[in-house]
Short mmCIF file of C-alpha atoms and ligand atoms in Angstrom, two decimals:
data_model
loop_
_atom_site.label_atom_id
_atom_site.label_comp_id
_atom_site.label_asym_id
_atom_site.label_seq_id
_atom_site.Cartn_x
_atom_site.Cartn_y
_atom_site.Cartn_z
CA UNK O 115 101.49 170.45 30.27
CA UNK O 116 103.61 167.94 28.45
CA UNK O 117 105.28 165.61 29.91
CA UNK O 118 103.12 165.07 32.53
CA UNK O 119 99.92 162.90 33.38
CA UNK O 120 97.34 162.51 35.96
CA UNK O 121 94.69 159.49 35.72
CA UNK O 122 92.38 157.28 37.75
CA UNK O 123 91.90 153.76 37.69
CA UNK O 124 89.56 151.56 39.83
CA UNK O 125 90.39 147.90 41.25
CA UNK O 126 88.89 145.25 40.18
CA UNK O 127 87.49 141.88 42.05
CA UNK O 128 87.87 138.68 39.53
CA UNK O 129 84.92 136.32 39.36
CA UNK O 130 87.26 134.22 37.80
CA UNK O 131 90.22 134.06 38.97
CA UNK O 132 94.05 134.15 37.96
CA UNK O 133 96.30 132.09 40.48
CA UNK O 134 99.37 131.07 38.35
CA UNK O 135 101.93 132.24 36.19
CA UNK O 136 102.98 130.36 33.19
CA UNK O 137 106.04 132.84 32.52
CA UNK O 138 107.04 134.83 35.50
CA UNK O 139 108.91 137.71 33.38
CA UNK O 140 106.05 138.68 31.39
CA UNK O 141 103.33 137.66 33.84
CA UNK O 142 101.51 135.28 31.33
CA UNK O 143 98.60 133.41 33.07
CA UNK O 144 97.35 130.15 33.80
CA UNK O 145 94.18 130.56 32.73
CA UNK O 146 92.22 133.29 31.37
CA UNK O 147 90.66 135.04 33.94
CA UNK O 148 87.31 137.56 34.41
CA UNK O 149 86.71 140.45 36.58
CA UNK O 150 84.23 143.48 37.61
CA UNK O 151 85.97 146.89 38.04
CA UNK O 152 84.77 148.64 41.34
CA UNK O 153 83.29 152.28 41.25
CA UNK O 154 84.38 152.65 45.04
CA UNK O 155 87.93 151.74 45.05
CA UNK O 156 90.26 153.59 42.77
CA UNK O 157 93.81 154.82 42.44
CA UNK O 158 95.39 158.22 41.15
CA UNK O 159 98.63 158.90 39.99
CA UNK O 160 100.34 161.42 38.89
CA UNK O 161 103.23 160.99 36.41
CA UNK O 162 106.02 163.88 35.07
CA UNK O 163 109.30 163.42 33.32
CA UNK O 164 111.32 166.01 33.28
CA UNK O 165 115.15 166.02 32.47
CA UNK O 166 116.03 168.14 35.63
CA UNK O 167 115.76 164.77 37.46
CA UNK O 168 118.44 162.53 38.04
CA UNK O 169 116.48 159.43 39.77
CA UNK O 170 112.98 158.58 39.79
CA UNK O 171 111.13 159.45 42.72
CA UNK O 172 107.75 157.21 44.28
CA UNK O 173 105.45 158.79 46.66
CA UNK O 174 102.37 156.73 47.93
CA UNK O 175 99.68 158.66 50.18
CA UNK O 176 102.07 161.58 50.48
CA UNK O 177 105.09 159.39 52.10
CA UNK O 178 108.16 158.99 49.55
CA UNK O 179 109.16 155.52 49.15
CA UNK O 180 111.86 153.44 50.11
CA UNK O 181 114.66 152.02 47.69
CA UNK O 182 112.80 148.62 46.93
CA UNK O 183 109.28 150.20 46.21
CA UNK O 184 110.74 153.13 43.67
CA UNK O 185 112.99 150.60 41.88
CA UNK O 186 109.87 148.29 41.58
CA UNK O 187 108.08 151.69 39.81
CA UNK O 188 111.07 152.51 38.00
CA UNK O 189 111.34 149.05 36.37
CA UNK O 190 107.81 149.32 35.34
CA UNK O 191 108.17 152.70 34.01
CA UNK O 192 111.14 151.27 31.96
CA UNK O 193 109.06 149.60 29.65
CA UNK O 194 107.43 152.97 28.64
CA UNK O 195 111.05 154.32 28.29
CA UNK O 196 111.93 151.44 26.05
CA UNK O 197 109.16 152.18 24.01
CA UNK O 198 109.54 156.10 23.71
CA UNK O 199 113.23 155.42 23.62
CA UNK O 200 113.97 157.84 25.93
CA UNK O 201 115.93 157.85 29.19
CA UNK O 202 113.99 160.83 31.36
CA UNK O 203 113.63 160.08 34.55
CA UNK O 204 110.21 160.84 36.60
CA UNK O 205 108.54 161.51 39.64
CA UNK O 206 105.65 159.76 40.40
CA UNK O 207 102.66 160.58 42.95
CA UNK O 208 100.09 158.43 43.57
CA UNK O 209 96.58 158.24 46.59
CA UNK O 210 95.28 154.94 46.82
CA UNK O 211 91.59 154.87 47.41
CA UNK O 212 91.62 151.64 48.87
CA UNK O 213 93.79 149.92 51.70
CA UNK O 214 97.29 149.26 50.01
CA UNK O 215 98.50 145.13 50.38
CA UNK O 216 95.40 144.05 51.97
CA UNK O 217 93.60 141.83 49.45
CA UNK O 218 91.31 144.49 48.25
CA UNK O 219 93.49 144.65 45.24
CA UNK O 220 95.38 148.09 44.92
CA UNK O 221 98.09 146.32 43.08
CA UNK O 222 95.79 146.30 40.25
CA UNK O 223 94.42 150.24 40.31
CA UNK O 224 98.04 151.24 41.00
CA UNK O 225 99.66 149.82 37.99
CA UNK O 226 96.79 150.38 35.94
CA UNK O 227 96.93 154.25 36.85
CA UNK O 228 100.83 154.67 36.50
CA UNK O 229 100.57 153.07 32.85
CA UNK O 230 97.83 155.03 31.59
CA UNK O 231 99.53 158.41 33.63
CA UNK O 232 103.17 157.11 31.65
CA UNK O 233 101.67 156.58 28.50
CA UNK O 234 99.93 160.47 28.46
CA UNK O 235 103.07 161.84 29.94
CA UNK O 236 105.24 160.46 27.27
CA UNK O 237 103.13 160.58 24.27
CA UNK O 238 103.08 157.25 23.39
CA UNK O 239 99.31 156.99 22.44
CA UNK O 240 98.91 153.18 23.22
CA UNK O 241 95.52 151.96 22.54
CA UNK O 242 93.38 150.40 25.39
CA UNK O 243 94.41 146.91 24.74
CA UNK O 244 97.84 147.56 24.19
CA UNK O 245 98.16 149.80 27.23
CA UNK O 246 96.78 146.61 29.54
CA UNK O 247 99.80 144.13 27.79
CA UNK O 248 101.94 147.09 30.04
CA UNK O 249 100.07 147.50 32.96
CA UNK O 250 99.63 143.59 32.87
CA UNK O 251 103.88 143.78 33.65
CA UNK O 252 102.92 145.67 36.60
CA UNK O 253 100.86 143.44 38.01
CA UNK O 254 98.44 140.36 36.69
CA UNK O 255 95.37 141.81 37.92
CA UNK O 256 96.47 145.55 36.62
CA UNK O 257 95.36 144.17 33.12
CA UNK O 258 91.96 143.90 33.28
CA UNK O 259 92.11 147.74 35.75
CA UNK O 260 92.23 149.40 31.82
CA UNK O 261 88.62 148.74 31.62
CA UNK O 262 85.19 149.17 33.36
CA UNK O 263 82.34 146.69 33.50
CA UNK O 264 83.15 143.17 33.46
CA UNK O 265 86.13 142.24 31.79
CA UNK O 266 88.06 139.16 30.37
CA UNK O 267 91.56 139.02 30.58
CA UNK O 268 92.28 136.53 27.42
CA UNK O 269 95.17 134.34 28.72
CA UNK O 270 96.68 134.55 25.01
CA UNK O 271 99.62 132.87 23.13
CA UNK O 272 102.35 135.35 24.06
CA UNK O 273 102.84 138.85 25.20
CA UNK O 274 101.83 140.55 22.75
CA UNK O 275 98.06 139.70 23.17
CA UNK O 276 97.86 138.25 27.01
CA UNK O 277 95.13 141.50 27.04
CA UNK O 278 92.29 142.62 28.32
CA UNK O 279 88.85 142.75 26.37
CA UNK O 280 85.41 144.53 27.65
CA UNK O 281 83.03 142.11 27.92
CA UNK O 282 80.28 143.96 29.22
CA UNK O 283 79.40 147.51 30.81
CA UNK O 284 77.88 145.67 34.15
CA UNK O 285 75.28 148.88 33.73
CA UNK O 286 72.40 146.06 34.79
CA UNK O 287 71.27 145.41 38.65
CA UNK O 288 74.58 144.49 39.91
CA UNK O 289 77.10 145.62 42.67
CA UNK O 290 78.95 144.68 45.27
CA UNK O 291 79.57 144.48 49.13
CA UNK O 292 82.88 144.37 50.78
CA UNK O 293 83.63 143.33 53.96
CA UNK O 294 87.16 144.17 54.64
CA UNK O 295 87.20 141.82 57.55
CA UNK O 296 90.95 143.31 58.03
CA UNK O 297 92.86 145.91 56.18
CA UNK O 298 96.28 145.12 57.11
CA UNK O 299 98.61 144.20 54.77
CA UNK O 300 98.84 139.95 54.10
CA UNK O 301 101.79 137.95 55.33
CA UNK O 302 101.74 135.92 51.92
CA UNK O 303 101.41 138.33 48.73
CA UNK O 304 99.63 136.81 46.20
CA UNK O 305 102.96 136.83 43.88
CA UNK O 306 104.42 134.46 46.27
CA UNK O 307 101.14 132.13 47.02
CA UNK O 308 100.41 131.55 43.32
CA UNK O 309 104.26 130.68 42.54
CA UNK O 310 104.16 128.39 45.72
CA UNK O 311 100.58 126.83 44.69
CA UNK O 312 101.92 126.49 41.01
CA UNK O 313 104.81 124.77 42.28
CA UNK O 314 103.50 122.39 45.16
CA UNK O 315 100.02 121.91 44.82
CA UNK O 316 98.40 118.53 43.39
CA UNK O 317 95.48 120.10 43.14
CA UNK O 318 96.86 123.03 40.94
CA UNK O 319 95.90 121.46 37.46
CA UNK O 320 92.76 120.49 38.21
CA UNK O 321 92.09 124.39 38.94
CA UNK O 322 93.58 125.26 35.54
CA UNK O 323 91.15 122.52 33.64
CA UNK O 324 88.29 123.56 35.70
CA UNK O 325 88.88 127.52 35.41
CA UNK O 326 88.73 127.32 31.78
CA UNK O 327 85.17 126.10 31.87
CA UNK O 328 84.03 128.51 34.28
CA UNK O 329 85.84 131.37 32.02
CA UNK O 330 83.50 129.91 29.18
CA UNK O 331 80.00 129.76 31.38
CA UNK O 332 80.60 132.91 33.18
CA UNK O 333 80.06 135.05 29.22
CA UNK O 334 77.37 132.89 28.87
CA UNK O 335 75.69 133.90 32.09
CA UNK O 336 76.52 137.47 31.62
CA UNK O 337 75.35 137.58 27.25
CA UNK O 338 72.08 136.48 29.16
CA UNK O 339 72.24 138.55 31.79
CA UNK O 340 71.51 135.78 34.30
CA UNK O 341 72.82 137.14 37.75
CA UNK O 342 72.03 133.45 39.69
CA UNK O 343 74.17 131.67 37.07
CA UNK O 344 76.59 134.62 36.96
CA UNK O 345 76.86 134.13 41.02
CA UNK O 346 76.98 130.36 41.03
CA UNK O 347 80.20 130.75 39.10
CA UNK O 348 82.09 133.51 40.93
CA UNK O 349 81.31 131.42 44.14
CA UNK O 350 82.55 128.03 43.48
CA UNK O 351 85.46 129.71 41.44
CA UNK O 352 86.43 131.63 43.96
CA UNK O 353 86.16 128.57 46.60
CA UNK O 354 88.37 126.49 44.12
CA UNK O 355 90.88 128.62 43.60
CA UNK O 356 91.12 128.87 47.65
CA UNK O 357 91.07 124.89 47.87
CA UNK O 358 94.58 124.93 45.85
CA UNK O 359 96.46 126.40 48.29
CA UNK O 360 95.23 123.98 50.88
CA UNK O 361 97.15 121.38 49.23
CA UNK O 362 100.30 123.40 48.85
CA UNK O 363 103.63 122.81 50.41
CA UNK O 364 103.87 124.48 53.04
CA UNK O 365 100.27 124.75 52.83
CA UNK O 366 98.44 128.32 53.83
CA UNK O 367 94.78 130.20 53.95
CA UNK O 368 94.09 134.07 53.81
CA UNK O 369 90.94 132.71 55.78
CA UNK O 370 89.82 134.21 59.56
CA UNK O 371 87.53 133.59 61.35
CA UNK O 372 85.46 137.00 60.41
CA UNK O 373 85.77 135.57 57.16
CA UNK O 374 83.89 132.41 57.56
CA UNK O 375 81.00 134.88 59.31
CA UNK O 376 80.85 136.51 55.97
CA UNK O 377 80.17 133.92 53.82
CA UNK O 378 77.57 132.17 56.14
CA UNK O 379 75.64 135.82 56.96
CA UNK O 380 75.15 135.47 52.93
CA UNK O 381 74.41 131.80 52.71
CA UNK O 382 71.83 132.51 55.07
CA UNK O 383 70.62 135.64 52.81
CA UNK O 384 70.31 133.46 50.23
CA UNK O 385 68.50 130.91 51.91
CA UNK O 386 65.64 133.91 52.86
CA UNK O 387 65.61 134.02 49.12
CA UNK O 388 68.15 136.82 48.51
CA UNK O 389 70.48 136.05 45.80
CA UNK O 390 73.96 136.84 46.82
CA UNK O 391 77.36 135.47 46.39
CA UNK O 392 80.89 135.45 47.75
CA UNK O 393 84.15 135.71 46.24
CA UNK O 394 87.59 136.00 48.07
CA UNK O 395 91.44 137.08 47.11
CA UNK O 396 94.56 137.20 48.47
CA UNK O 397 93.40 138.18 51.87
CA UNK O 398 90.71 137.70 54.47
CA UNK O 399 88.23 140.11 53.22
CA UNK O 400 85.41 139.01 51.60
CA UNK O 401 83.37 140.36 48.94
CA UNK O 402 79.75 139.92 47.98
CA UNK O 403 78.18 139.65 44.34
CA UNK O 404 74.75 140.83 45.03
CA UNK O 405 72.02 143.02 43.19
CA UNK O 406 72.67 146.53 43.76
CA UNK O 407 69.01 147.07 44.85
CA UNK O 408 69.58 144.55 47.75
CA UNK O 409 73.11 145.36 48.48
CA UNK O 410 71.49 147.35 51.50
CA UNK O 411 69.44 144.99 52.74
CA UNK O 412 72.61 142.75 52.32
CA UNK O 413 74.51 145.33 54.03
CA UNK O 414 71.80 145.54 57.24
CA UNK O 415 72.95 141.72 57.94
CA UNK O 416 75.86 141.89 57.97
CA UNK O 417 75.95 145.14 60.16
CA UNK O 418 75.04 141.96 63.33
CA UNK O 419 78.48 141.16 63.05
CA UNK O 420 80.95 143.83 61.35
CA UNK O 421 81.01 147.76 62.23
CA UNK O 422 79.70 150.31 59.46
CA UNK O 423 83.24 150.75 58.61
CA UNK O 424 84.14 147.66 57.49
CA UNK O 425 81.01 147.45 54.95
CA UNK O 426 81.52 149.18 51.89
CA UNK O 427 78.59 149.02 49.10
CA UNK O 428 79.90 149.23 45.62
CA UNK O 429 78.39 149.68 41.72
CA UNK O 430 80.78 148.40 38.85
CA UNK O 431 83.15 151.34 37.63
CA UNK O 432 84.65 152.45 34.68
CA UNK O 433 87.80 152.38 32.78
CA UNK O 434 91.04 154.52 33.98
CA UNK O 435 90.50 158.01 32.78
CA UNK O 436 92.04 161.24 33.10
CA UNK O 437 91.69 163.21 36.11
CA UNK O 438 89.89 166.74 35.51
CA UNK O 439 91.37 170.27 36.85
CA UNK O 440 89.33 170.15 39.89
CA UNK O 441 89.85 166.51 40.64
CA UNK O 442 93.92 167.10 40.07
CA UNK O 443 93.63 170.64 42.36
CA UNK O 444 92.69 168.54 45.17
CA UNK O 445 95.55 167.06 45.71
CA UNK O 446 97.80 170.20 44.03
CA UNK O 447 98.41 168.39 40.81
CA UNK O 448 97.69 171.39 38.52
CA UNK O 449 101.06 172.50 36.73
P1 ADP X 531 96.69 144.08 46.96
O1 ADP X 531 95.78 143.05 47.51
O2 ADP X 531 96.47 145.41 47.63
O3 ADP X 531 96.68 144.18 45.46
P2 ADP X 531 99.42 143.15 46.55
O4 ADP X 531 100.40 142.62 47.56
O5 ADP X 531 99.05 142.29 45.41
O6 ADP X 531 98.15 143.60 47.39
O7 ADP X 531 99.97 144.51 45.99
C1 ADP X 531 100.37 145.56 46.83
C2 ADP X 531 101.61 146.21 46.23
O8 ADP X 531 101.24 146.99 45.10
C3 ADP X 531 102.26 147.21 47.18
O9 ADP X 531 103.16 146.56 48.06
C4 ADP X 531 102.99 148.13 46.21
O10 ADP X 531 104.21 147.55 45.80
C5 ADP X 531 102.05 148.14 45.02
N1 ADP X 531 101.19 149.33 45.07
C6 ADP X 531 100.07 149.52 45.79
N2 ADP X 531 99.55 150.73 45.57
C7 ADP X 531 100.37 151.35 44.70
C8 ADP X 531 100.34 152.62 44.04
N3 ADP X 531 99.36 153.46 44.25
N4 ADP X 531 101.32 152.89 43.14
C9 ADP X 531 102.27 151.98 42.89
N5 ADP X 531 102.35 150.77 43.46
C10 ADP X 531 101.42 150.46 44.36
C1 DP6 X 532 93.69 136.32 43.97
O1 DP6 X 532 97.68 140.42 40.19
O2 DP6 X 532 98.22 140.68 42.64
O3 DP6 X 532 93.49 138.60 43.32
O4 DP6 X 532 100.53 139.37 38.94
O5 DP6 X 532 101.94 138.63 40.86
O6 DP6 X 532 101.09 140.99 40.77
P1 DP6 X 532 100.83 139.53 40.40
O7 DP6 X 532 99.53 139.08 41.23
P2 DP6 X 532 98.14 139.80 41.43
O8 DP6 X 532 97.24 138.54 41.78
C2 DP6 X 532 95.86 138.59 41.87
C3 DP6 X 532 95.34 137.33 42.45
C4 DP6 X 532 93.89 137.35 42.83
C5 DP6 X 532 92.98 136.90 41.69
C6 DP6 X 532 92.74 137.89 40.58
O9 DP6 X 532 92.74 139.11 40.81
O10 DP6 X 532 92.48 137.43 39.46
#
């Protein structure tokens, strides 16, 4: 049916990570950052246009949105106007598959599903790279969503190529464990911690020097498939990146407690001689880099402190895609 789009896109969990704007309109980075897309946690969204509308409309998990949340959707889905050069307004229904706000990063499958569902519904025919410059206006993260495997968002010159590139399909031993230590939605939003760490933190341009390093030995590890070196990097990324905002002004942590049990239940994996590693976002929860043949094993551990519930095993996913006729009837998306 033209005109209208349905399409799935999976979060993704940077190994190395983007904390820092260097221009806050188009949401150019820092530093170039590198992520794994997550088969378990994904986002679909359905887009139409149709002239009978007079106002966009938002839903999210079957609730319609409030005025701030639709005119956030509606500014993003001006860009795709601007391009088609067209002024049709649309309705817009989208199921997160992950907990929305809570540092599990649904920011990034939500943006990267409406842009891929606004670019079908309007014709546009962006390529890949392209489409991620748009969802990367979304949100940061929602740049390197366009992809699967593990994927590079290059930090670029200027808009027009700030993208994301495939680095590699991830289709070796690899997943990951997530222990949403808690799934409610963070009292700082990473927007708002990166400006403030940018802005306030001595420690900020040390990060940026440091990041670009990692950026440059994490493809290394992965062109060699080296999963220790690979895990190495995503850890004491991840902990730098943390250490910023330690030193910001006010300073702040998305750390708990639960969080801290994490990371030592998988120090003390490793120690037993199970290579694992941890990586943390915007948010308490924290995720571990493992081999997917252990992730079980990993899993079993951390089951003495955190309920089945709160564990979820992942593989790396794929790309954003369409959705098929069955997948679209579920949730009565079928013209
Ligand atoms: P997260 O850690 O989940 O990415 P953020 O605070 O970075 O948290 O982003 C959450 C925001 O992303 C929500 O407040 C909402 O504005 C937007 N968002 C989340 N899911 C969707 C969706 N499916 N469609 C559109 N926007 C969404
Ligand atoms: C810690 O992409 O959510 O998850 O661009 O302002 O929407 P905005 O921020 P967002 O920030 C993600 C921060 C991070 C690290 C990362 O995903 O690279």
């Amino acid at each position: 049916m033209p005109n209208q789009a349905c399409v799935r896109a999976h979060t993704n969990i940077a190994l190395i990570k983007y904390w820092g704007k260097r221009d806050e309109t188009y949401f150019l980075p820092m530093n170039s950052s590198l992520s794994m897309t997550l088969d378990k946690l994904y986002t679909d969204t359905m887009v139409v246009f149709d002239e009978a509308f007079s106002q966009d409309s938002f839903y999210l998990n079957g609730e319609k949105q409030g005025e701030k949340e639709t005119q956030k959707i509606s500014k993003f889905i001006d860009l795709f106007r601007e391009e088609k050069k067209t002024a049709l307004r649309a309705r817009v229904e989208s199921i997160n598959h992950v907990p929305t706000a809570a540092g599990l990063a649904s920011s990034a499958s939500a943006f990267a599903a409406l842009a891929g569902a606004a670019n079908l519904a309007l014709g546009l025919d962006l390529d890949p790279q392209r489409l991620s410059t748009f969802a990367r206006r979304g949100s940061g993260s929602a740049t390197r969503s366009i992809y699967g495997g593990f994927v590079e968002w290059d930090m670029g010159t200027c808009s027009d190529d700030s993208f994301a590139v495939p680095v590699d399909d991830a289709n070796w031993d690899i997943g990951m464990v997530i222990v949403a230590v808690n799934q409610k939605a963070k009292e700082v939003s990473s927007r708002i911690g990166m400006k403030r760490t940018v802005e306030t933190s001595p420690f900020y341009p040390a990060w940026v020097e440091s990041a670009k390093k990692d950026i440059l030995d994490i493809k290394a590890a992965i062109a060699t498939k080296d999963f220790i070196r690979l895990g190495e990097i995503t850890e004491a990324n991840g902990m730098k990146m943390h250490g910023t905002m330690l030193g910001a002004e006010p300073p702040f942590s998305y750390w708990e407690p639960d969080s801290i049990v994490a990371i030592k239940t998988a120090q003390a994996l490793r120690k037993q001689g199970i290579p694992c590693y941890v990586t943390m976002d915007a948010g308490p929860n924290v995720k571990v880099l493992c081999r997917l043949s252990q992730a079980e094993t990993i899993k079993e551990a951390l089951l003495e402190h955190f309920t089945e519930d709160k564990l979820i095993i992942t593989k790396p996913g794929k790309g954003i895609r369409e959705l098929t006729a069955a997948e679209r009837a579920v949730y009565n998306w079928n013209d």
